[in-house]
mmCIF file of C-alpha atoms and ligand atoms in Angstrom:
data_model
loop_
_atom_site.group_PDB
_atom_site.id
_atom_site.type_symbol
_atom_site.label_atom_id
_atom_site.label_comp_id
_atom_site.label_asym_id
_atom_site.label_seq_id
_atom_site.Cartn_x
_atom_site.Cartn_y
_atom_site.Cartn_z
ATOM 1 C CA UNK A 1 -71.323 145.805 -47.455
ATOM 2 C CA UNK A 2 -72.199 149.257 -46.773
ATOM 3 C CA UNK A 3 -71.196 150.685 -50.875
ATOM 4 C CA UNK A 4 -74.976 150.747 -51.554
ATOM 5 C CA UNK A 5 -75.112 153.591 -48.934
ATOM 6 C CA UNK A 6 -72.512 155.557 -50.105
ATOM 7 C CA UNK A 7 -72.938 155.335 -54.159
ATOM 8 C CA UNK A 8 -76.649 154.427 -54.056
ATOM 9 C CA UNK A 9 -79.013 152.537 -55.860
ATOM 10 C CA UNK A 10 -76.569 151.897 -58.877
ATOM 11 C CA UNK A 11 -74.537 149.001 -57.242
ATOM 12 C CA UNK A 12 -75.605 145.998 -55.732
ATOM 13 C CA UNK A 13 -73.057 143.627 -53.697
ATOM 14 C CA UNK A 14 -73.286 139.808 -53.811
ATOM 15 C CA UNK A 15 -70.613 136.984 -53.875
ATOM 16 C CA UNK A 16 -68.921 135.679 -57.406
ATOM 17 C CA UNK A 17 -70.618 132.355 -57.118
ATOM 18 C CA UNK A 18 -73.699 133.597 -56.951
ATOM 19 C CA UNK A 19 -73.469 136.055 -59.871
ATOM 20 C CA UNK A 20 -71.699 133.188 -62.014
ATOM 21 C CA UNK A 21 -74.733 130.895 -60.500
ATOM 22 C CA UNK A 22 -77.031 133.725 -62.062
ATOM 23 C CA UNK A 23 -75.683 133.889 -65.332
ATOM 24 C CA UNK A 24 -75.165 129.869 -65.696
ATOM 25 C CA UNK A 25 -78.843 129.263 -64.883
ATOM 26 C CA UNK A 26 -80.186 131.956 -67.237
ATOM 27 C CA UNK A 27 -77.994 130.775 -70.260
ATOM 28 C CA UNK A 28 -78.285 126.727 -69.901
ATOM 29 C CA UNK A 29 -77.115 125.632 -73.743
ATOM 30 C CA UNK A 30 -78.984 121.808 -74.016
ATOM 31 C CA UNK A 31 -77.719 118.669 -75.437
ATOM 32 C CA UNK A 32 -80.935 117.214 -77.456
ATOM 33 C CA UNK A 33 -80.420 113.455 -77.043
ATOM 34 C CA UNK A 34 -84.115 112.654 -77.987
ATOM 35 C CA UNK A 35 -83.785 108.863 -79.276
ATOM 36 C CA UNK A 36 -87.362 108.114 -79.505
ATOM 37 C CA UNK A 37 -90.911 109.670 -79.017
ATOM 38 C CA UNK A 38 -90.192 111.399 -75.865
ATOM 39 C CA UNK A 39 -87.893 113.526 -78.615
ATOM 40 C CA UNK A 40 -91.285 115.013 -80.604
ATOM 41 C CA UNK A 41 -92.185 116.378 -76.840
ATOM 42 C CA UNK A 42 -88.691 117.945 -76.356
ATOM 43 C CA UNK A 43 -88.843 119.559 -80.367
ATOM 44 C CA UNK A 44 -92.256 120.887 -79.043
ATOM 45 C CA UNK A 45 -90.625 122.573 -76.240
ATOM 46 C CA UNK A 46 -87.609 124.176 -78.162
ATOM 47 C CA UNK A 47 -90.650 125.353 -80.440
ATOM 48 C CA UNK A 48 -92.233 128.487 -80.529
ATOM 49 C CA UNK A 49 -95.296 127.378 -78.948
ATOM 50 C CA UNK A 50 -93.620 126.437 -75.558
ATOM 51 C CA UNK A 51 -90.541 128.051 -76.082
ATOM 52 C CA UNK A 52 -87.661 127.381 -73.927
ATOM 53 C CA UNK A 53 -85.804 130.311 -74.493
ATOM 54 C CA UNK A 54 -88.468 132.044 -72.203
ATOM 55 C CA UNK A 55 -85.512 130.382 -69.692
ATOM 56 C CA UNK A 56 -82.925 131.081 -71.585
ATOM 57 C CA UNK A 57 -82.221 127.516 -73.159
ATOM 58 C CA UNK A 58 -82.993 128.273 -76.891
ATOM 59 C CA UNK A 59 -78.893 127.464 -77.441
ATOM 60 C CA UNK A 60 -79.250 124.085 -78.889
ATOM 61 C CA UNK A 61 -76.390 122.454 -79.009
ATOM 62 C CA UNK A 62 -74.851 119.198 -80.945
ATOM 63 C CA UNK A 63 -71.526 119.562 -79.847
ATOM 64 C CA UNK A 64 -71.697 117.853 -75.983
ATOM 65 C CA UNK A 65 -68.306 120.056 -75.612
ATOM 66 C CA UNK A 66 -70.333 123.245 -76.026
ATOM 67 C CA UNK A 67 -73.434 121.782 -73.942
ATOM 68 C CA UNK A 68 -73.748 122.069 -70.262
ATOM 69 C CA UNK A 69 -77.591 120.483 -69.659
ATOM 70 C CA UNK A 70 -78.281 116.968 -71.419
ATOM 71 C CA UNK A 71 -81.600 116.096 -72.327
ATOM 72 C CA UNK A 72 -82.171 112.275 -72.447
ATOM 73 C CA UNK A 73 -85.520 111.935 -74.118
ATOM 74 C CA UNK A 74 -86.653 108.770 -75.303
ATOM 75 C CA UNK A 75 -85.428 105.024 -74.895
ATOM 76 C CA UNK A 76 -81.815 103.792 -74.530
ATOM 77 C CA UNK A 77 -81.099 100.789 -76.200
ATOM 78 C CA UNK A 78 -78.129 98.397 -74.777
ATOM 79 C CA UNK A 79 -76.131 99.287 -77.742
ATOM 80 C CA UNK A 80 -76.760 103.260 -77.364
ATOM 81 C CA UNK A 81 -75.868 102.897 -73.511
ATOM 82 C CA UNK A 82 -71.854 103.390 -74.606
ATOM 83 C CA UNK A 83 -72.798 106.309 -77.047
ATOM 84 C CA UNK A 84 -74.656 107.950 -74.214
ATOM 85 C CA UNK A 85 -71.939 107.265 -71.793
ATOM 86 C CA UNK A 86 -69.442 108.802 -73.847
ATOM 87 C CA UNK A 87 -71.332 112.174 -75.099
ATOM 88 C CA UNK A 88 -71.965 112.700 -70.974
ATOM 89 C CA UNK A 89 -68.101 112.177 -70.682
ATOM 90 C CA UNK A 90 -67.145 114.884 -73.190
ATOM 91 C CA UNK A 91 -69.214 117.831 -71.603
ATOM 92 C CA UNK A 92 -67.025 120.281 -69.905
ATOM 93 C CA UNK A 93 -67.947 120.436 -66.275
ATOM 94 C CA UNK A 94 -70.355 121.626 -64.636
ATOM 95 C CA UNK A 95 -72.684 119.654 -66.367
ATOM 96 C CA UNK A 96 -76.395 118.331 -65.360
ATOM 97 C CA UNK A 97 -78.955 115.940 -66.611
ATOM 98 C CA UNK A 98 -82.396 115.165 -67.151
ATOM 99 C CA UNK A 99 -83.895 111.868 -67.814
ATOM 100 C CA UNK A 100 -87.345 113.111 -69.494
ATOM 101 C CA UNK A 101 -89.805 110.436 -69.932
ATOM 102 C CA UNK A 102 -90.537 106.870 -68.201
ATOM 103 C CA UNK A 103 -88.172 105.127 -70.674
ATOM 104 C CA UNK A 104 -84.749 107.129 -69.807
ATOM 105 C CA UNK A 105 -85.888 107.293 -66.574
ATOM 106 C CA UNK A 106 -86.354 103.169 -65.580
ATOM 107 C CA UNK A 107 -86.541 101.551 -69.115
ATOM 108 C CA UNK A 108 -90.251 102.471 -69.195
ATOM 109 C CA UNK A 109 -92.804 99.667 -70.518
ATOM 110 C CA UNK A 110 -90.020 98.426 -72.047
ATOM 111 C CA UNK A 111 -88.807 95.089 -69.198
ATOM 112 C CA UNK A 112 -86.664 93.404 -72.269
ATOM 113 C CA UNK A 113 -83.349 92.341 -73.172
ATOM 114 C CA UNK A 114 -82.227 95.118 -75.393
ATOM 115 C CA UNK A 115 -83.643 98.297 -73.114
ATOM 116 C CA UNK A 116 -81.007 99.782 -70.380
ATOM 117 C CA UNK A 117 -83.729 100.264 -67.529
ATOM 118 C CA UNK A 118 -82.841 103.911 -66.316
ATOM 119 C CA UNK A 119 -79.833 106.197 -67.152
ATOM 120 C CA UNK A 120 -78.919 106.122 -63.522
ATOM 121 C CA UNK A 121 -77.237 102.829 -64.524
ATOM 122 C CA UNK A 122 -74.878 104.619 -66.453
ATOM 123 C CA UNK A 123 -74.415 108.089 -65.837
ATOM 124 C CA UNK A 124 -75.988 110.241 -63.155
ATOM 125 C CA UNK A 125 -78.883 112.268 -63.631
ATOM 126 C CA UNK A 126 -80.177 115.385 -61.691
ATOM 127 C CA UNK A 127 -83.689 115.455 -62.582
ATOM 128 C CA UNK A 128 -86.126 112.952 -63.338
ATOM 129 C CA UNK A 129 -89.276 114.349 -65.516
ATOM 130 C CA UNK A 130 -92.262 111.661 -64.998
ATOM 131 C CA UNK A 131 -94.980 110.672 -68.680
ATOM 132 C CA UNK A 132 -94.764 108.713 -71.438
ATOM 133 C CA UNK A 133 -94.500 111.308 -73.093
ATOM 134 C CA UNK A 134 -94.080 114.140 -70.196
ATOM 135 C CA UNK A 135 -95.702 117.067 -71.602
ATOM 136 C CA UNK A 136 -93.772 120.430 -72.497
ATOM 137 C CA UNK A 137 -94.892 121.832 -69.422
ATOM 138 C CA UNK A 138 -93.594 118.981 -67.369
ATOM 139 C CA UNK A 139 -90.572 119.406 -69.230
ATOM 140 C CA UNK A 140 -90.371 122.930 -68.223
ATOM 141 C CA UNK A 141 -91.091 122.290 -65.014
ATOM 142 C CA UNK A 142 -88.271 119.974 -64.392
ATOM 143 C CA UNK A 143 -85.931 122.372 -66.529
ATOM 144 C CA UNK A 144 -87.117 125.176 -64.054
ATOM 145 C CA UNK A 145 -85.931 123.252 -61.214
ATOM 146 C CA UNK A 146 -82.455 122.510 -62.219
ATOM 147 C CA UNK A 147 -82.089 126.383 -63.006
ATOM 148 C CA UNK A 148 -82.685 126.411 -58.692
ATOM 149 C CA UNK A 149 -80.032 123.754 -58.792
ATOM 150 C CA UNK A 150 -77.837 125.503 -60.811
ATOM 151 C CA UNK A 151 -78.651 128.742 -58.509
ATOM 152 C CA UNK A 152 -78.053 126.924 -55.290
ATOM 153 C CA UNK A 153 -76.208 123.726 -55.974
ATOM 154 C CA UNK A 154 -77.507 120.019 -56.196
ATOM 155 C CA UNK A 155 -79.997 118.356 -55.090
ATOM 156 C CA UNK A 156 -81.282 121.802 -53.815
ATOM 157 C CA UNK A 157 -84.629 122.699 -55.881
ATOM 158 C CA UNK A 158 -86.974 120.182 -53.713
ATOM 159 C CA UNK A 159 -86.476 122.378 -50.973
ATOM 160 C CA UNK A 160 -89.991 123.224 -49.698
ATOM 161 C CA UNK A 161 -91.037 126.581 -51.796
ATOM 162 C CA UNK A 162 -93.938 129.187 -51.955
ATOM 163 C CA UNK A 163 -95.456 127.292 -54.271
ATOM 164 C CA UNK A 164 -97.587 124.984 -52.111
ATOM 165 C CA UNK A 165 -99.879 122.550 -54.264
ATOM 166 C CA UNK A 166 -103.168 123.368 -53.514
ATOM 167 C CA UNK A 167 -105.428 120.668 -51.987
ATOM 168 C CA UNK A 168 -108.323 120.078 -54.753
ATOM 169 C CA UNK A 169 -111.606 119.771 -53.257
ATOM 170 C CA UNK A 170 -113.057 116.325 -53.496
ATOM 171 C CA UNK B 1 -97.629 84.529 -108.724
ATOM 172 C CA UNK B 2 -99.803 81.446 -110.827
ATOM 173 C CA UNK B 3 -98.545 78.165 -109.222
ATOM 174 C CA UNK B 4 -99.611 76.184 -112.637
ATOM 175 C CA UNK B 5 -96.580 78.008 -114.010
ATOM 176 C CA UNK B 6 -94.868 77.669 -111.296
ATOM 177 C CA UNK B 7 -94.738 73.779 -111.023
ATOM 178 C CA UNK B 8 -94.214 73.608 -114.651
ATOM 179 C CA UNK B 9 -91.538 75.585 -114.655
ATOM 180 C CA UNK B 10 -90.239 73.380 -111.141
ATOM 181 C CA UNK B 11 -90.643 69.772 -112.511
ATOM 182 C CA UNK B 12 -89.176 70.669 -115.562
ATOM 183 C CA UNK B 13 -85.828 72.196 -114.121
ATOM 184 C CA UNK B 14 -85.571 69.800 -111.076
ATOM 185 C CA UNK B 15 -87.129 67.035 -111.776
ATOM 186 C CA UNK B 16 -87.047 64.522 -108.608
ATOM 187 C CA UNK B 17 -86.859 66.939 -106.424
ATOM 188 C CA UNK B 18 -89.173 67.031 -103.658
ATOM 189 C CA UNK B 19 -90.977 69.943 -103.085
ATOM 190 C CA UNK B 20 -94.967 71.525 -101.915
ATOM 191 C CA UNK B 21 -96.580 74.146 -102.507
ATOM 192 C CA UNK B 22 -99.495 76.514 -100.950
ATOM 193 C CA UNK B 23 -101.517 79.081 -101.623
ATOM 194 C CA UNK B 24 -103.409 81.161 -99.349
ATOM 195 C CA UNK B 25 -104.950 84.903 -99.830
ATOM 196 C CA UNK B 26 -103.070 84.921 -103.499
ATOM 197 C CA UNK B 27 -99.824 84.509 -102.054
ATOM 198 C CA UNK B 28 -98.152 81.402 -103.337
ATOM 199 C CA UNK B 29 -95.359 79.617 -101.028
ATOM 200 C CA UNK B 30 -93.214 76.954 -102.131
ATOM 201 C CA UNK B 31 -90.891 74.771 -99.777
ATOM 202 C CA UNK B 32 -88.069 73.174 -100.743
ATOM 203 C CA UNK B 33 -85.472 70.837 -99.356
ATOM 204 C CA UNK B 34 -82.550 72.432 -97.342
ATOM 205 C CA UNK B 35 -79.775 71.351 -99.605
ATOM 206 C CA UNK B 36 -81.459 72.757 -102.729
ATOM 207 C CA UNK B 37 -83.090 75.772 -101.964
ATOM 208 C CA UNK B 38 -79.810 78.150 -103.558
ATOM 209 C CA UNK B 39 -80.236 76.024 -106.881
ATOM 210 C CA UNK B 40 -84.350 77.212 -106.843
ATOM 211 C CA UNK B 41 -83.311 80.673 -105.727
ATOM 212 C CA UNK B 42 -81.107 80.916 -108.926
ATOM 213 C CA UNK B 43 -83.255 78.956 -111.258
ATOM 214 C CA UNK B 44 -85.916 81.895 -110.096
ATOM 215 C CA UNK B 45 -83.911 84.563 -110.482
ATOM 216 C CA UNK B 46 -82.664 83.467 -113.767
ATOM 217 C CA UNK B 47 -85.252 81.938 -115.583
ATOM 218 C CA UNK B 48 -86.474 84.938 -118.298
ATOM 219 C CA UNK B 49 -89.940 84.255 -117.432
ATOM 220 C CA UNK B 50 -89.997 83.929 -114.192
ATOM 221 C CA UNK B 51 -87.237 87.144 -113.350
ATOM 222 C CA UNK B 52 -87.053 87.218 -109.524
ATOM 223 C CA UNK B 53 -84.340 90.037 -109.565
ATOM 224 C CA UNK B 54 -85.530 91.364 -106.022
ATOM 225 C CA UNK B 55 -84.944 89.433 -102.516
ATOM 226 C CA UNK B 56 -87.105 91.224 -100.391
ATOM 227 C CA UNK B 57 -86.201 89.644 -96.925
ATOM 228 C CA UNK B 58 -84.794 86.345 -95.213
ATOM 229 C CA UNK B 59 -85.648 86.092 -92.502
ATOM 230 C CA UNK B 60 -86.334 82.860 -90.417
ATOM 231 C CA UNK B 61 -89.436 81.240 -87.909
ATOM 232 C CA UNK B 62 -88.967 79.363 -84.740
ATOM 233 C CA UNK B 63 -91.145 76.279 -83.831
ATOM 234 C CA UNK B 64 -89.425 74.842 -81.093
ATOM 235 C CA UNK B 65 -91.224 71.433 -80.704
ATOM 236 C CA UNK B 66 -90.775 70.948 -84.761
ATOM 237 C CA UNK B 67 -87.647 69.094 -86.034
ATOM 238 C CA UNK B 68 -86.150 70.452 -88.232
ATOM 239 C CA UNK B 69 -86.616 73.136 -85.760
ATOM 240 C CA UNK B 70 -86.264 76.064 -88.024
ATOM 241 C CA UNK B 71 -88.328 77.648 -91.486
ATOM 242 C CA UNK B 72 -86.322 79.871 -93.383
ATOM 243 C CA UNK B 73 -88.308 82.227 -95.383
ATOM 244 C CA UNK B 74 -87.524 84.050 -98.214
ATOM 245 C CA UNK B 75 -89.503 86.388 -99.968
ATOM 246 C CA UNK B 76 -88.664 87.179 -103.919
ATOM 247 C CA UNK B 77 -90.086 90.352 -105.900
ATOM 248 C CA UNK B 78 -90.260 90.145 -110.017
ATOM 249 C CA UNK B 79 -89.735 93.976 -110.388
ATOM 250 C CA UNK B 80 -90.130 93.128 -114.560
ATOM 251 C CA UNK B 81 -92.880 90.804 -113.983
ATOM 252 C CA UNK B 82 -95.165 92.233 -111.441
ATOM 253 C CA UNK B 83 -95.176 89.092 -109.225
ATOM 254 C CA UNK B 84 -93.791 87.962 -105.857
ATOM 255 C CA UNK B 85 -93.009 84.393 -104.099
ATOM 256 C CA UNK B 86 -92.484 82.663 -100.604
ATOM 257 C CA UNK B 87 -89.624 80.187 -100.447
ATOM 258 C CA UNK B 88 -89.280 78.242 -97.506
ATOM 259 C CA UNK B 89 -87.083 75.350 -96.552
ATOM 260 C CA UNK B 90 -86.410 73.975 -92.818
ATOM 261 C CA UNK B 91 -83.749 73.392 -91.150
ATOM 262 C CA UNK B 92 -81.668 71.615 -87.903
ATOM 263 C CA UNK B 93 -80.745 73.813 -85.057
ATOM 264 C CA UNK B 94 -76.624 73.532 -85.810
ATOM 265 C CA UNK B 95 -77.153 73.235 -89.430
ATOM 266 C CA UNK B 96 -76.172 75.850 -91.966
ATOM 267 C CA UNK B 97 -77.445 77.016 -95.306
ATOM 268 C CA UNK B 98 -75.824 78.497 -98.389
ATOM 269 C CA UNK B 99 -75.425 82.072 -98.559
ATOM 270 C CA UNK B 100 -77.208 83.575 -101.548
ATOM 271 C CA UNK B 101 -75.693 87.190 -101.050
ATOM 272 C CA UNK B 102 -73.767 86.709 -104.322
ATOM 273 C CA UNK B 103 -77.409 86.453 -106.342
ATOM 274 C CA UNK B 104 -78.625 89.544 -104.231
ATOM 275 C CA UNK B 105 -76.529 91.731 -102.104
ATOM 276 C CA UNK B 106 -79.906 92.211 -100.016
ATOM 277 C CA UNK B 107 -79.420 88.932 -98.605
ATOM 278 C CA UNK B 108 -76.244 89.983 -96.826
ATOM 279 C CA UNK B 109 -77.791 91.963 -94.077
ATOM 280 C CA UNK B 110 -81.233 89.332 -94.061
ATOM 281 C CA UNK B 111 -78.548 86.440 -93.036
ATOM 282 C CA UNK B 112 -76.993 88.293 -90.451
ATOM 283 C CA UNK B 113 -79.899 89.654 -89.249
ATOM 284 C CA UNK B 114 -81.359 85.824 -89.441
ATOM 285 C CA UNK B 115 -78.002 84.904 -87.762
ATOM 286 C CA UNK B 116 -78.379 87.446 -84.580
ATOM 287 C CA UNK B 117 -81.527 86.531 -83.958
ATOM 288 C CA UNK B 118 -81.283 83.325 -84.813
ATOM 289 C CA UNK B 119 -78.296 81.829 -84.548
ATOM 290 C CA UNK B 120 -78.714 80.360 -88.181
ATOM 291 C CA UNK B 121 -75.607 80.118 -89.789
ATOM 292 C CA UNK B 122 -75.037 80.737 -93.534
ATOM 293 C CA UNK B 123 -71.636 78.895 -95.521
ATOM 294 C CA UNK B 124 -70.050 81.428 -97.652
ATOM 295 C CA UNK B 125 -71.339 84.554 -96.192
ATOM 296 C CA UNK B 126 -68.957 87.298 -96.793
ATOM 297 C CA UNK B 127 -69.386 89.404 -93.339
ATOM 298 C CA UNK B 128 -71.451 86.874 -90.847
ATOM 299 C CA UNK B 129 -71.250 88.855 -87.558
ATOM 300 C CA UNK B 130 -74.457 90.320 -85.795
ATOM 301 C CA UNK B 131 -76.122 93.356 -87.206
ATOM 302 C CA UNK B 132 -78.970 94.314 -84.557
ATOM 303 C CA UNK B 133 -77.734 93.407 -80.918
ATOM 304 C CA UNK B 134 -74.231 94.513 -79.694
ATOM 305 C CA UNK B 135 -71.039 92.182 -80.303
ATOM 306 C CA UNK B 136 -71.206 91.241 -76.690
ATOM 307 C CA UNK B 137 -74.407 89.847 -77.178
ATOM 308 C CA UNK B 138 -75.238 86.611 -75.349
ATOM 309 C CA UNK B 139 -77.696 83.783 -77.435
ATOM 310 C CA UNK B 140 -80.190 84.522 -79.935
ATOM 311 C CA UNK B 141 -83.052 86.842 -78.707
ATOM 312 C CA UNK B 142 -85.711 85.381 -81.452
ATOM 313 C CA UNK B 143 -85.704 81.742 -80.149
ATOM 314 C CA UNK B 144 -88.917 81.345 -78.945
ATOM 315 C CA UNK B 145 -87.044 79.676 -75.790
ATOM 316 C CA UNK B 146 -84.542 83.150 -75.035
ATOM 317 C CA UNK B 147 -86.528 84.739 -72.090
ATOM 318 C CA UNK B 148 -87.728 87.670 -72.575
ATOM 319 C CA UNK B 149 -86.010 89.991 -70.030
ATOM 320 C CA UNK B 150 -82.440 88.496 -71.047
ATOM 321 C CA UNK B 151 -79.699 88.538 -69.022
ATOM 322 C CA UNK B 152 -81.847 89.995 -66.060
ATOM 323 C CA UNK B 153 -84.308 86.893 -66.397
ATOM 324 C CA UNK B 154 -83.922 84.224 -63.878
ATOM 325 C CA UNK B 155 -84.792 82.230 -66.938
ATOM 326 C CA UNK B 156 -81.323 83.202 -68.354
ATOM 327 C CA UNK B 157 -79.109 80.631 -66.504
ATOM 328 C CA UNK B 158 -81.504 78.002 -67.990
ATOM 329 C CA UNK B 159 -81.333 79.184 -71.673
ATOM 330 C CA UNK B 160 -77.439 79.800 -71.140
ATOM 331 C CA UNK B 161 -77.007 76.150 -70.155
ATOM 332 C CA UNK B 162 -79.634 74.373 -72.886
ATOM 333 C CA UNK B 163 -78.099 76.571 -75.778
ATOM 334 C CA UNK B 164 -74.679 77.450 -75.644
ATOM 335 C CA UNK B 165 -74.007 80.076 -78.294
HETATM 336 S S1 SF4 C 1 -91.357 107.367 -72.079
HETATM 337 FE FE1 SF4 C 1 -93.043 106.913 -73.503
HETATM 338 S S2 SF4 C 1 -93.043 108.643 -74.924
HETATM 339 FE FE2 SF4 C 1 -91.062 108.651 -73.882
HETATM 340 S S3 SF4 C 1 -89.681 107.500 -75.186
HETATM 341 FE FE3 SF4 C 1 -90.542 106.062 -73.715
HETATM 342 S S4 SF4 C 1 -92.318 105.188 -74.736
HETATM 343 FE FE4 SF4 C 1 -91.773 107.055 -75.856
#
């Protein structure tokens, strides 16, 4: 816009949405809904060892009205669907979701009568994190991405990237 | 728990009744006719040397080509005595049993668990509603004949028609 030139170096120009985007994505506050093993894998991650507040998501928080990212790690029982429906339904938009592990994700190796088979069934989820258990660093990975989302709206962090997967020699 | 004592102490407070009894790895088991099982449950729990003050679980066994079709187990625990017991009686699919929640209030969440997974009513049973599966719930998941994948299972329209709930 030209105000770099005249004041200098000390002021940079962008739009609101992206500077709100900015902040959002660096200060995502998590809803922990770990209901089974998938939820040691999560703790791990909040931990110091892996430590999620390297992206700014050490804000744990209980209260789905102060959370904006929810966590579903482990299985969801028939009789938990409701519970989960309703602590999605009291976070304050804008709101996203990850379904870590096989279980939250499509019921897992779980094919019975009491296990929902996915969270899609119920609510809608952004991000997917494949493993029985995924490991922290999928986990990261998949929290990584939804910051993009966050940045540059949904659906947007598969967007081809620098970071080409490099072909492994056979 | 020494069955010598044990059918002593049996013939002498029922005498007539019916009854066997089994042992296997030290574990004695005694079964018992439907109708009298609450009378042996509080003979057991009252007699001062046998002192079964502890139910540990009821809980019930499915043999489908069996009639009567159902065992019902329960497991007692002398917490004075040091010794423990199997009681098992059978029972008709449609048939119901006395409640013994008012000898131990452990019993009340064994029957409804037995009665949720079950379907195995219990006369007298202060709260009988299911404890495990939602309200909603649809048959008895523990039935050896419930399929597996419930409501989801082509099998379901089967069950749903052979065993109304
Ligand atoms: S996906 Fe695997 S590790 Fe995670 S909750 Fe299910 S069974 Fe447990």
């Amino acid at each position: 816009m030209g105000i770099e030139l005249i004041r200098g170096d000390n002021f940079m120009t962008t739009t609101l949405a992206s500077a709100v985007n900015w902040a959002r994505k660096s200060s995502m506050w998590p809803f922990p809904f770990g209901t089974a093993c998938c939820g040691i894998e999560m703790m791990a991650t909040l931990a110091s060892k892996y430590d999620m507040a390297r992206f700014g998501a050490e804000a744990v928080r209980f209260s789905p009205r102060q959370a904006d990212l929810l966590i579903v790690a482990g299985t969801i029982c028939n009789k938990m669907a409701p519970v989960l429906k309703r602590i999605y339904d009291q976070m304050s938009d804008p709101k996203w979701v990850i379904a870590m592990g096989a279980c939250a994700s499509c019921g897992g190796i779980f094919d019975n009568y009491t296990v929902v088979q996915g969270i899609d069934e119920i609510i809608p989820v952004d991000m997917y994190v494949p493993g029985c258990p995924p490991s922290p660093q999928a986990l990261m990975y998949g929290f990584t991405r939804i910051q993009d989302m966050v940045q540059k709206g949904r659906g947007q962090s598969l967007t081809a990237t620098a970071e080409a997967v490099p072909v492994l020699p056979v | 728990m020494d069955l010598a004592i044990l059918n002593q102490k049996l013939t002498g407070a029922f005498s007539g009744m019916a009854y066997s009894t089994a042992e296997a790895c030290g574990q004695a088991t005694v079964e018992v006719p439907a109708d009298r099982v609450k009378d042996v449950l509080k003979f057991l729990r009252d007699d001062a040397d046998l002192q079964f003050d502890m139910l540990l679980d009821v809980t019930a066994v499915d043999y489908p080509a069996r009639t009567p079709r159902f065992e019902i187990v329960y497991i007692l625990v002398s917490t004075e005595r040091r010794h423990r017991i199997r009681i098992k009686t059978r029972i008709e699919d449609g048939r119901a049993l006395q409640t013994v929640s008012d000898l131990w209030r452990s019993a009340d969440w064994g029957e409804r668990e037995c009665f949720d997974m079950f379907g195995i009513r219990f006369d007298g049973h202060p709260n009988l509603k299911r404890i495990l599966n939602p309200d909603n719930f649809y048959g008895y998941p523990l039935r050896k004949t419930y399929p597996l994948r419930g409501e989801r299972d082509p099998a379901f329209l089967d069950y749903k028609e052979t065993e109304p709930a």
